[in-house]
Amino acid sequence: MRESYSLKENFSIEKVKKNSWGGSSVYFFEGISYPLEYFLAVKESMASVKKKRRAKIARHKRKKRRRRDRHKKK
């Protein structure tokens, strides 16, 4: 049984169930297995990166708007 999770483009992990009768699931990233907690931590940091990028874009938009208004014909 395989599921694939994708945290962002080009970053996906494979969930592989060890055996069909229960047992723990293993998560693989680029062929190396990791505990799930590791991915949850990564996912958190991804979110903060996205948030930072959005903030940066918003800052730039505000700057652009101010610059545009300054040069508008009155």
PDB file of C-alpha atoms in Angstrom:
ATOM      1  CA  MET A   1       0.000   0.000   0.000  1.00  0.00           C
ATOM      2  CA  ARG A   2       1.584   3.258  -1.093  1.00  0.00           C
ATOM      3  CA  GLU A   3       0.477   6.822  -0.564  1.00  0.00           C
ATOM      4  CA  SER A   4       2.364   9.850  -1.708  1.00  0.00           C
ATOM      5  CA  TYR A   5       2.334  13.146   0.120  1.00  0.00           C
ATOM      6  CA  SER A   6       3.550  16.303  -1.494  1.00  0.00           C
ATOM      7  CA  LEU A   7       4.655  19.154   0.753  1.00  0.00           C
ATOM      8  CA  LYS A   8       5.656  21.404  -2.120  1.00  0.00           C
ATOM      9  CA  GLU A   9       6.632  20.869  -5.739  1.00  0.00           C
ATOM     10  CA  ASN A  10       9.617  18.559  -6.098  1.00  0.00           C
ATOM     11  CA  PHE A  11       9.400  17.562  -2.440  1.00  0.00           C
ATOM     12  CA  SER A  12       7.317  14.448  -1.966  1.00  0.00           C
ATOM     13  CA  ILE A  13       7.503  11.582   0.475  1.00  0.00           C
ATOM     14  CA  GLU A  14       6.404   8.007  -0.026  1.00  0.00           C
ATOM     15  CA  LYS A  15       4.448   6.292   2.688  1.00  0.00           C
ATOM     16  CA  VAL A  16       5.080   2.554   2.562  1.00  0.00           C
ATOM     17  CA  LYS A  17       3.249   0.180   4.833  1.00  0.00           C
ATOM     18  CA  LYS A  18       5.672  -2.503   6.003  1.00  0.00           C
ATOM     19  CA  ASN A  19       3.029  -5.223   5.958  1.00  0.00           C
ATOM     20  CA  SER A  20      -0.657  -5.455   5.227  1.00  0.00           C
ATOM     21  CA  TRP A  21      -1.568  -6.668   8.722  1.00  0.00           C
ATOM     22  CA  GLY A  22      -0.827  -3.551  10.727  1.00  0.00           C
ATOM     23  CA  GLY A  23       2.767  -2.819  11.595  1.00  0.00           C
ATOM     24  CA  SER A  24       4.189   0.669  11.457  1.00  0.00           C
ATOM     25  CA  SER A  25       4.344   2.784   8.327  1.00  0.00           C
ATOM     26  CA  VAL A  26       7.644   3.967   6.985  1.00  0.00           C
ATOM     27  CA  TYR A  27       8.118   7.257   5.191  1.00  0.00           C
ATOM     28  CA  PHE A  28      10.675   7.590   2.445  1.00  0.00           C
ATOM     29  CA  PHE A  29      12.199  10.714   0.986  1.00  0.00           C
ATOM     30  CA  GLU A  30      14.529  10.140  -1.956  1.00  0.00           C
ATOM     31  CA  GLY A  31      14.845   6.501  -0.967  1.00  0.00           C
ATOM     32  CA  ILE A  32      15.874   7.162   2.642  1.00  0.00           C
ATOM     33  CA  SER A  33      13.402   6.341   5.375  1.00  0.00           C
ATOM     34  CA  TYR A  34      12.594   8.890   8.073  1.00  0.00           C
ATOM     35  CA  PRO A  35      10.158   9.041  10.973  1.00  0.00           C
ATOM     36  CA  LEU A  36       6.975  10.971  10.257  1.00  0.00           C
ATOM     37  CA  GLU A  37       7.790  13.643  12.876  1.00  0.00           C
ATOM     38  CA  TYR A  38      10.675  14.730  10.685  1.00  0.00           C
ATOM     39  CA  PHE A  39       8.337  15.512   7.812  1.00  0.00           C
ATOM     40  CA  LEU A  40       5.863  17.327  10.023  1.00  0.00           C
ATOM     41  CA  ALA A  41       8.715  19.540  11.204  1.00  0.00           C
ATOM     42  CA  VAL A  42       9.761  20.166   7.612  1.00  0.00           C
ATOM     43  CA  LYS A  43       6.174  20.994   6.691  1.00  0.00           C
ATOM     44  CA  GLU A  44       6.031  23.582   9.496  1.00  0.00           C
ATOM     45  CA  SER A  45       9.202  25.282   8.282  1.00  0.00           C
ATOM     46  CA  MET A  46       7.846  25.292   4.713  1.00  0.00           C
ATOM     47  CA  ALA A  47       4.801  27.179   5.950  1.00  0.00           C
ATOM     48  CA  SER A  48       6.958  29.826   7.614  1.00  0.00           C
ATOM     49  CA  VAL A  49       9.015  30.223   4.447  1.00  0.00           C
ATOM     50  CA  LYS A  50       5.825  30.758   2.451  1.00  0.00           C
ATOM     51  CA  LYS A  51       4.610  33.281   5.007  1.00  0.00           C
ATOM     52  CA  LYS A  52       7.886  35.200   4.809  1.00  0.00           C
ATOM     53  CA  ARG A  53       7.706  35.271   1.018  1.00  0.00           C
ATOM     54  CA  ARG A  54       4.138  36.570   1.092  1.00  0.00           C
ATOM     55  CA  ALA A  55       5.148  39.283   3.548  1.00  0.00           C
ATOM     56  CA  LYS A  56       8.038  40.319   1.319  1.00  0.00           C
ATOM     57  CA  ILE A  57       5.748  40.562  -1.715  1.00  0.00           C
ATOM     58  CA  ALA A  58       3.204  42.594   0.263  1.00  0.00           C
ATOM     59  CA  ARG A  59       5.939  44.976   1.419  1.00  0.00           C
ATOM     60  CA  HIS A  60       7.043  45.457  -2.169  1.00  0.00           C
ATOM     61  CA  LYS A  61       3.464  46.110  -3.302  1.00  0.00           C
ATOM     62  CA  ARG A  62       3.039  48.804  -0.651  1.00  0.00           C
ATOM     63  CA  LYS A  63       6.302  50.401  -1.747  1.00  0.00           C
ATOM     64  CA  LYS A  64       5.204  50.303  -5.390  1.00  0.00           C
ATOM     65  CA  ARG A  65       1.855  51.857  -4.550  1.00  0.00           C
ATOM     66  CA  ARG A  66       3.494  54.712  -2.628  1.00  0.00           C
ATOM     67  CA  ARG A  67       5.938  55.354  -5.457  1.00  0.00           C
ATOM     68  CA  ARG A  68       3.130  55.373  -8.021  1.00  0.00           C
ATOM     69  CA  ASP A  69       0.962  57.737  -5.970  1.00  0.00           C
ATOM     70  CA  ARG A  70       3.840  60.151  -5.535  1.00  0.00           C
ATOM     71  CA  HIS A  71       4.195  60.601  -9.279  1.00  0.00           C
ATOM     72  CA  LYS A  72       0.520  60.678 -10.144  1.00  0.00           C
ATOM     73  CA  LYS A  73      -0.684  63.759 -11.954  1.00  0.00           C
ATOM     74  CA  LYS A  74      -2.614  65.797  -9.431  1.00  0.00           C
TER      75      LYS A  74
END
